[in-house]
Amino acid sequence: MSFTIAIDGPAAAGKGTISKAVAAHFGMEHLDTGLLYRAVGAQMLQGVDPLLAAQSLRPEDLDALNLRSPEVAQAASQVAIIAEVRAELLAFQHAFALREGGAVLDGRDIGTVICPEAEVKLFVTAIAEVRARRRHHELLSNGTQIDFDEVLAAVMARDSRDSERAEAPMIAAVDAVVIDTSNLAIDLAIAAAISVVKKGISS
Ligand code: C5P
């Protein structure tokens, strides 16, 4: 039987960590859909046409080492504006969502466009300054020297590109439960998400 958990929200709100923890807790498969756009964005930076990159994407492309860089993040949100690129990536995500045993997908449009029929929808968010502080810390600990202001500007640029685009903009589905992690420790945010999913399973 399939059971889809859609987890959307902006960058560095904690949705990746929450999604992995929820998937592990319930023994479900997890797909970080941002990686699909990052893989296409990374190829665009190499000069490949984004639509061609989306059409020829292979599962191993999601394991490329450079996908977490700030440059690739910006490129991902640029290719994510292109309707044909989004359409190309839809079938894979949809099939993943309907996997036997349940699936957790995190992204921007899972609860609204990819899986509007998902059994559980969460929207994980936090104020931009808090998210930029987390991302800054993460980059510094990976050895990337970068100013906080630069990280904040990049987070805000990506937020507006993602939420103002015409195609599948980032927005909480009307039936999504919102978890704001601005002042919430990650273990409490995970517990809150698990409790929403448990309610969804038993209803
Ligand atoms: O989640 P992550 O930060 O890795 O996503 C990178 C970019 O990919 C986002 O800024 C967004 O533009 C795009 N994206 C999207 N739809 C998704 C997942 C990611 O448009 N479902």
PDB file of C-alpha atoms and ligand atoms in Angstrom:
ATOM      1  CA  MET A   1       0.000   0.000   0.000  1.00  0.00           C
ATOM      2  CA  SER A   2       1.231   3.515  -0.721  1.00  0.00           C
ATOM      3  CA  PHE A   3       1.231   6.373   1.774  1.00  0.00           C
ATOM      4  CA  THR A   4       2.675   9.729   0.733  1.00  0.00           C
ATOM      5  CA  ILE A   5       4.123  12.305   3.094  1.00  0.00           C
ATOM      6  CA  ALA A   6       4.749  15.675   1.393  1.00  0.00           C
ATOM      7  CA  ILE A   7       7.158  18.015   3.181  1.00  0.00           C
ATOM      8  CA  ASP A   8       7.626  21.451   1.614  1.00  0.00           C
ATOM      9  CA  GLY A   9       9.306  24.654   2.695  1.00  0.00           C
ATOM     10  CA  PRO A  10      12.161  27.085   2.028  1.00  0.00           C
ATOM     11  CA  ALA A  11      15.902  26.352   2.196  1.00  0.00           C
ATOM     12  CA  ALA A  12      17.471  25.554   5.588  1.00  0.00           C
ATOM     13  CA  ALA A  13      14.160  25.435   7.473  1.00  0.00           C
ATOM     14  CA  GLY A  14      14.983  21.891   8.601  1.00  0.00           C
ATOM     15  CA  LYS A  15      12.795  19.987   6.144  1.00  0.00           C
ATOM     16  CA  GLY A  16      15.640  17.732   4.975  1.00  0.00           C
ATOM     17  CA  THR A  17      16.509  16.623   8.513  1.00  0.00           C
ATOM     18  CA  ILE A  18      12.842  16.227   9.429  1.00  0.00           C
ATOM     19  CA  SER A  19      12.114  14.261   6.233  1.00  0.00           C
ATOM     20  CA  LYS A  20      14.986  11.833   6.820  1.00  0.00           C
ATOM     21  CA  ALA A  21      13.956  11.318  10.461  1.00  0.00           C
ATOM     22  CA  VAL A  22      10.284  10.783   9.559  1.00  0.00           C
ATOM     23  CA  ALA A  23      11.227   8.313   6.801  1.00  0.00           C
ATOM     24  CA  ALA A  24      13.516   6.388   9.191  1.00  0.00           C
ATOM     25  CA  HIS A  25      10.878   6.379  11.951  1.00  0.00           C
ATOM     26  CA  PHE A  26       8.145   4.917   9.726  1.00  0.00           C
ATOM     27  CA  GLY A  27      10.475   2.744   7.584  1.00  0.00           C
ATOM     28  CA  MET A  28       9.613   4.624   4.378  1.00  0.00           C
ATOM     29  CA  GLU A  29      11.705   5.669   1.377  1.00  0.00           C
ATOM     30  CA  HIS A  30      12.797   9.315   1.177  1.00  0.00           C
ATOM     31  CA  LEU A  31      13.361  11.524  -1.882  1.00  0.00           C
ATOM     32  CA  ASP A  32      15.002  14.940  -1.599  1.00  0.00           C
ATOM     33  CA  THR A  33      13.464  16.437  -4.749  1.00  0.00           C
ATOM     34  CA  GLY A  34      15.767  19.481  -4.539  1.00  0.00           C
ATOM     35  CA  LEU A  35      18.542  17.154  -5.736  1.00  0.00           C
ATOM     36  CA  LEU A  36      16.771  16.731  -9.086  1.00  0.00           C
ATOM     37  CA  TYR A  37      16.830  20.501  -9.691  1.00  0.00           C
ATOM     38  CA  ARG A  38      20.367  20.757  -8.315  1.00  0.00           C
ATOM     39  CA  ALA A  39      21.575  18.029 -10.712  1.00  0.00           C
ATOM     40  CA  VAL A  40      19.991  19.883 -13.658  1.00  0.00           C
ATOM     41  CA  GLY A  41      21.386  23.217 -12.380  1.00  0.00           C
ATOM     42  CA  ALA A  42      24.887  21.726 -12.044  1.00  0.00           C
ATOM     43  CA  GLN A  43      24.745  20.548 -15.655  1.00  0.00           C
ATOM     44  CA  MET A  44      23.546  23.987 -16.811  1.00  0.00           C
ATOM     45  CA  LEU A  45      26.653  25.463 -15.144  1.00  0.00           C
ATOM     46  CA  GLN A  46      28.685  23.033 -17.316  1.00  0.00           C
ATOM     47  CA  GLY A  47      26.994  24.448 -20.426  1.00  0.00           C
ATOM     48  CA  VAL A  48      24.344  21.739 -20.912  1.00  0.00           C
ATOM     49  CA  ASP A  49      20.860  22.883 -21.953  1.00  0.00           C
ATOM     50  CA  PRO A  50      18.623  22.512 -18.823  1.00  0.00           C
ATOM     51  CA  LEU A  51      15.803  20.733 -20.665  1.00  0.00           C
ATOM     52  CA  LEU A  52      18.246  18.275 -22.210  1.00  0.00           C
ATOM     53  CA  ALA A  53      19.787  17.749 -18.763  1.00  0.00           C
ATOM     54  CA  ALA A  54      16.353  17.041 -17.235  1.00  0.00           C
ATOM     55  CA  GLN A  55      15.472  14.641 -20.068  1.00  0.00           C
ATOM     56  CA  SER A  56      18.662  12.639 -19.678  1.00  0.00           C
ATOM     57  CA  LEU A  57      18.969  12.715 -15.863  1.00  0.00           C
ATOM     58  CA  ARG A  58      20.247   9.408 -14.404  1.00  0.00           C
ATOM     59  CA  PRO A  59      19.830   8.287 -10.752  1.00  0.00           C
ATOM     60  CA  GLU A  60      23.625   8.421 -10.256  1.00  0.00           C
ATOM     61  CA  ASP A  61      23.594  12.148 -11.172  1.00  0.00           C
ATOM     62  CA  LEU A  62      21.913  12.760  -7.791  1.00  0.00           C
ATOM     63  CA  ASP A  63      25.065  11.510  -6.040  1.00  0.00           C
ATOM     64  CA  ALA A  64      27.389  14.093  -7.663  1.00  0.00           C
ATOM     65  CA  LEU A  65      29.606  15.657  -5.008  1.00  0.00           C
ATOM     66  CA  ASN A  66      29.172  19.319  -5.906  1.00  0.00           C
ATOM     67  CA  LEU A  67      25.367  19.480  -5.637  1.00  0.00           C
ATOM     68  CA  ARG A  68      25.353  21.162  -2.199  1.00  0.00           C
ATOM     69  CA  SER A  69      27.345  24.254  -3.218  1.00  0.00           C
ATOM     70  CA  PRO A  70      25.780  27.754  -3.084  1.00  0.00           C
ATOM     71  CA  GLU A  71      26.378  28.198  -6.845  1.00  0.00           C
ATOM     72  CA  VAL A  72      24.490  25.016  -7.651  1.00  0.00           C
ATOM     73  CA  ALA A  73      21.652  26.055  -5.277  1.00  0.00           C
ATOM     74  CA  GLN A  74      21.163  29.294  -7.227  1.00  0.00           C
ATOM     75  CA  ALA A  75      21.412  27.460 -10.566  1.00  0.00           C
ATOM     76  CA  ALA A  76      18.809  24.948  -9.316  1.00  0.00           C
ATOM     77  CA  SER A  77      16.328  27.717  -8.563  1.00  0.00           C
ATOM     78  CA  GLN A  78      16.968  29.203 -12.020  1.00  0.00           C
ATOM     79  CA  VAL A  79      16.228  25.961 -13.890  1.00  0.00           C
ATOM     80  CA  ALA A  80      13.255  25.375 -11.553  1.00  0.00           C
ATOM     81  CA  ILE A  81      11.475  28.346 -13.203  1.00  0.00           C
ATOM     82  CA  ILE A  82      11.339  26.500 -16.548  1.00  0.00           C
ATOM     83  CA  ALA A  83       7.947  24.784 -16.920  1.00  0.00           C
ATOM     84  CA  GLU A  84       9.305  22.130 -19.334  1.00  0.00           C
ATOM     85  CA  VAL A  85      12.060  21.170 -16.882  1.00  0.00           C
ATOM     86  CA  ARG A  86       9.510  20.768 -14.067  1.00  0.00           C
ATOM     87  CA  ALA A  87       7.241  18.701 -16.345  1.00  0.00           C
ATOM     88  CA  GLU A  88      10.175  16.436 -17.243  1.00  0.00           C
ATOM     89  CA  LEU A  89      10.874  15.697 -13.544  1.00  0.00           C
ATOM     90  CA  LEU A  90       7.248  15.094 -12.578  1.00  0.00           C
ATOM     91  CA  ALA A  91       6.766  11.433 -13.548  1.00  0.00           C
ATOM     92  CA  PHE A  92       9.798  10.248 -11.540  1.00  0.00           C
ATOM     93  CA  GLN A  93       8.619  12.073  -8.408  1.00  0.00           C
ATOM     94  CA  HIS A  94       5.055  10.874  -8.825  1.00  0.00           C
ATOM     95  CA  ALA A  95       6.124   7.238  -9.213  1.00  0.00           C
ATOM     96  CA  PHE A  96       8.385   7.553  -6.166  1.00  0.00           C
ATOM     97  CA  ALA A  97       5.478   8.948  -4.107  1.00  0.00           C
ATOM     98  CA  LEU A  98       3.354   5.886  -4.867  1.00  0.00           C
ATOM     99  CA  ARG A  99       5.975   3.334  -3.767  1.00  0.00           C
ATOM    100  CA  GLU A 100       4.777   0.332  -1.857  1.00  0.00           C
ATOM    101  CA  GLY A 101       5.373   0.860   1.873  1.00  0.00           C
ATOM    102  CA  GLY A 102       5.149   4.638   1.791  1.00  0.00           C
ATOM    103  CA  ALA A 103       7.335   7.544   0.737  1.00  0.00           C
ATOM    104  CA  VAL A 104       8.465  10.890   2.091  1.00  0.00           C
ATOM    105  CA  LEU A 105       9.203  13.579  -0.496  1.00  0.00           C
ATOM    106  CA  ASP A 106      10.593  16.965   0.406  1.00  0.00           C
ATOM    107  CA  GLY A 107      10.674  20.007  -1.851  1.00  0.00           C
ATOM    108  CA  ARG A 108       8.700  23.131  -2.698  1.00  0.00           C
ATOM    109  CA  ASP A 109       5.613  21.909  -4.583  1.00  0.00           C
ATOM    110  CA  ILE A 110       5.071  18.355  -3.341  1.00  0.00           C
ATOM    111  CA  GLY A 111       1.819  19.011  -1.472  1.00  0.00           C
ATOM    112  CA  THR A 112       0.465  21.412  -4.110  1.00  0.00           C
ATOM    113  CA  VAL A 113       1.503  20.044  -7.530  1.00  0.00           C
ATOM    114  CA  ILE A 114       3.365  16.703  -7.377  1.00  0.00           C
ATOM    115  CA  CYS A 115       1.151  14.948  -4.810  1.00  0.00           C
ATOM    116  CA  PRO A 116      -1.942  17.032  -4.038  1.00  0.00           C
ATOM    117  CA  GLU A 117      -3.468  13.714  -2.922  1.00  0.00           C
ATOM    118  CA  ALA A 118      -0.728  13.059  -0.305  1.00  0.00           C
ATOM    119  CA  GLU A 119      -2.070  11.568   2.933  1.00  0.00           C
ATOM    120  CA  VAL A 120       0.046  13.935   5.078  1.00  0.00           C
ATOM    121  CA  LYS A 121       1.316  17.423   4.161  1.00  0.00           C
ATOM    122  CA  LEU A 122       3.749  19.496   6.177  1.00  0.00           C
ATOM    123  CA  PHE A 123       5.158  22.939   5.467  1.00  0.00           C
ATOM    124  CA  VAL A 124       8.387  23.491   7.417  1.00  0.00           C
ATOM    125  CA  THR A 125       9.490  27.104   7.631  1.00  0.00           C
ATOM    126  CA  ALA A 126      11.548  29.613   9.667  1.00  0.00           C
ATOM    127  CA  ILE A 127      12.406  33.305   9.350  1.00  0.00           C
ATOM    128  CA  ALA A 128      15.096  34.071   6.742  1.00  0.00           C
ATOM    129  CA  GLU A 129      17.725  35.279   9.276  1.00  0.00           C
ATOM    130  CA  VAL A 130      17.528  32.035  11.263  1.00  0.00           C
ATOM    131  CA  ARG A 131      17.778  29.932   8.108  1.00  0.00           C
ATOM    132  CA  ALA A 132      20.718  31.974   6.816  1.00  0.00           C
ATOM    133  CA  ARG A 133      22.487  31.587  10.186  1.00  0.00           C
ATOM    134  CA  ARG A 134      22.113  27.791   9.959  1.00  0.00           C
ATOM    135  CA  ARG A 135      23.297  27.692   6.339  1.00  0.00           C
ATOM    136  CA  HIS A 136      26.240  29.973   7.180  1.00  0.00           C
ATOM    137  CA  HIS A 137      27.277  27.699  10.047  1.00  0.00           C
ATOM    138  CA  GLU A 138      26.988  24.639   7.789  1.00  0.00           C
ATOM    139  CA  LEU A 139      29.151  26.257   5.060  1.00  0.00           C
ATOM    140  CA  LEU A 140      31.812  27.369   7.556  1.00  0.00           C
ATOM    141  CA  SER A 141      32.015  23.897   9.052  1.00  0.00           C
ATOM    142  CA  ASN A 142      32.455  22.466   5.526  1.00  0.00           C
ATOM    143  CA  GLY A 143      35.415  24.802   5.070  1.00  0.00           C
ATOM    144  CA  THR A 144      33.654  27.360   2.807  1.00  0.00           C
ATOM    145  CA  GLN A 145      34.673  30.885   3.852  1.00  0.00           C
ATOM    146  CA  ILE A 146      31.691  33.169   3.228  1.00  0.00           C
ATOM    147  CA  ASP A 147      30.117  36.230   4.930  1.00  0.00           C
ATOM    148  CA  PHE A 148      26.797  35.945   6.736  1.00  0.00           C
ATOM    149  CA  ASP A 149      25.366  38.849   4.680  1.00  0.00           C
ATOM    150  CA  GLU A 150      26.170  37.017   1.470  1.00  0.00           C
ATOM    151  CA  VAL A 151      24.415  33.874   2.718  1.00  0.00           C
ATOM    152  CA  LEU A 152      21.366  35.888   3.828  1.00  0.00           C
ATOM    153  CA  ALA A 153      21.162  37.634   0.442  1.00  0.00           C
ATOM    154  CA  ALA A 154      21.394  34.274  -1.357  1.00  0.00           C
ATOM    155  CA  VAL A 155      18.703  32.709   0.860  1.00  0.00           C
ATOM    156  CA  MET A 156      16.380  35.675   0.250  1.00  0.00           C
ATOM    157  CA  ALA A 157      17.048  35.696  -3.512  1.00  0.00           C
ATOM    158  CA  ARG A 158      16.177  31.994  -3.697  1.00  0.00           C
ATOM    159  CA  ASP A 159      13.061  32.489  -1.507  1.00  0.00           C
ATOM    160  CA  SER A 160      11.677  35.132  -3.837  1.00  0.00           C
ATOM    161  CA  ARG A 161      12.578  33.245  -7.017  1.00  0.00           C
ATOM    162  CA  ASP A 162      10.906  30.095  -5.616  1.00  0.00           C
ATOM    163  CA  SER A 163       7.777  31.782  -4.265  1.00  0.00           C
ATOM    164  CA  GLU A 164       7.186  34.305  -7.056  1.00  0.00           C
ATOM    165  CA  ARG A 165       7.620  32.033 -10.088  1.00  0.00           C
ATOM    166  CA  ALA A 166       4.549  31.341 -12.233  1.00  0.00           C
ATOM    167  CA  GLU A 167       5.030  27.569 -12.359  1.00  0.00           C
ATOM    168  CA  ALA A 168       4.519  25.575  -9.110  1.00  0.00           C
ATOM    169  CA  PRO A 169       5.518  28.399  -6.726  1.00  0.00           C
ATOM    170  CA  MET A 170       6.594  27.511  -3.192  1.00  0.00           C
ATOM    171  CA  ILE A 171       3.487  27.863  -1.033  1.00  0.00           C
ATOM    172  CA  ALA A 172       1.936  25.875   1.805  1.00  0.00           C
ATOM    173  CA  ALA A 173      -0.925  23.675   0.591  1.00  0.00           C
ATOM    174  CA  VAL A 174      -4.205  24.751   2.204  1.00  0.00           C
ATOM    175  CA  ASP A 175      -4.371  21.428   4.047  1.00  0.00           C
ATOM    176  CA  ALA A 176      -0.687  21.418   5.152  1.00  0.00           C
ATOM    177  CA  VAL A 177       0.297  21.547   8.821  1.00  0.00           C
ATOM    178  CA  VAL A 178       2.847  24.359   9.275  1.00  0.00           C
ATOM    179  CA  ILE A 179       5.886  23.745  11.513  1.00  0.00           C
ATOM    180  CA  ASP A 180       7.871  26.924  12.244  1.00  0.00           C
ATOM    181  CA  THR A 181      11.385  26.008  13.391  1.00  0.00           C
ATOM    182  CA  SER A 182      12.551  29.613  14.048  1.00  0.00           C
ATOM    183  CA  ASN A 183      12.463  28.942  17.787  1.00  0.00           C
ATOM    184  CA  LEU A 184      12.106  25.178  17.805  1.00  0.00           C
ATOM    185  CA  ALA A 185      14.938  22.721  18.469  1.00  0.00           C
ATOM    186  CA  ILE A 186      15.285  20.158  15.690  1.00  0.00           C
ATOM    187  CA  ASP A 187      14.384  17.163  17.931  1.00  0.00           C
ATOM    188  CA  LEU A 188      11.116  18.901  18.907  1.00  0.00           C
ATOM    189  CA  ALA A 189      10.386  19.712  15.266  1.00  0.00           C
ATOM    190  CA  ILE A 190      10.944  16.033  14.369  1.00  0.00           C
ATOM    191  CA  ALA A 191       8.647  14.943  17.223  1.00  0.00           C
ATOM    192  CA  ALA A 192       5.962  17.374  16.017  1.00  0.00           C
ATOM    193  CA  ALA A 193       6.226  16.018  12.459  1.00  0.00           C
ATOM    194  CA  ILE A 194       6.042  12.389  13.647  1.00  0.00           C
ATOM    195  CA  SER A 195       2.946  13.173  15.676  1.00  0.00           C
ATOM    196  CA  VAL A 196       1.215  14.751  12.635  1.00  0.00           C
ATOM    197  CA  VAL A 197       2.069  11.664  10.560  1.00  0.00           C
ATOM    198  CA  LYS A 198       0.749   9.299  13.279  1.00  0.00           C
ATOM    199  CA  LYS A 199      -2.570  11.178  13.230  1.00  0.00           C
ATOM    200  CA  GLY A 200      -2.617  10.873   9.430  1.00  0.00           C
ATOM    201  CA  ILE A 201      -2.002   7.111   9.604  1.00  0.00           C
ATOM    202  CA  SER A 202      -4.724   6.501  12.169  1.00  0.00           C
ATOM    203  CA  SER A 203      -7.404   8.648  10.492  1.00  0.00           C
TER     204      SER A 203
HETATM  205  O1  C5P B   1      15.657  21.915  -1.529  1.00  0.00           O
HETATM  206  P1  C5P B   1      16.863  22.503  -2.216  1.00  0.00           P
HETATM  207  O2  C5P B   1      17.372  23.728  -1.540  1.00  0.00           O
HETATM  208  O3  C5P B   1      17.927  21.496  -2.463  1.00  0.00           O
HETATM  209  O4  C5P B   1      16.317  22.938  -3.663  1.00  0.00           O
HETATM  210  C1  C5P B   1      17.100  23.629  -4.587  1.00  0.00           C
HETATM  211  C2  C5P B   1      16.189  24.429  -5.507  1.00  0.00           C
HETATM  212  O5  C5P B   1      15.434  23.531  -6.333  1.00  0.00           O
HETATM  213  C3  C5P B   1      15.139  25.279  -4.789  1.00  0.00           C
HETATM  214  O6  C5P B   1      15.600  26.563  -4.451  1.00  0.00           O
HETATM  215  C4  C5P B   1      14.012  25.345  -5.820  1.00  0.00           C
HETATM  216  O7  C5P B   1      14.221  26.385  -6.743  1.00  0.00           O
HETATM  217  C5  C5P B   1      14.120  24.031  -6.572  1.00  0.00           C
HETATM  218  N1  C5P B   1      13.121  23.067  -6.153  1.00  0.00           N
HETATM  219  C6  C5P B   1      11.856  23.177  -6.697  1.00  0.00           C
HETATM  220  N2  C5P B   1      10.908  22.244  -6.405  1.00  0.00           N
HETATM  221  C7  C5P B   1      11.181  21.235  -5.581  1.00  0.00           C
HETATM  222  C8  C5P B   1      12.448  21.119  -4.975  1.00  0.00           C
HETATM  223  C9  C5P B   1      13.410  22.075  -5.276  1.00  0.00           C
HETATM  224  O8  C5P B   1      11.574  24.111  -7.449  1.00  0.00           O
HETATM  225  N3  C5P B   1      10.232  20.321  -5.333  1.00  0.00           N
END
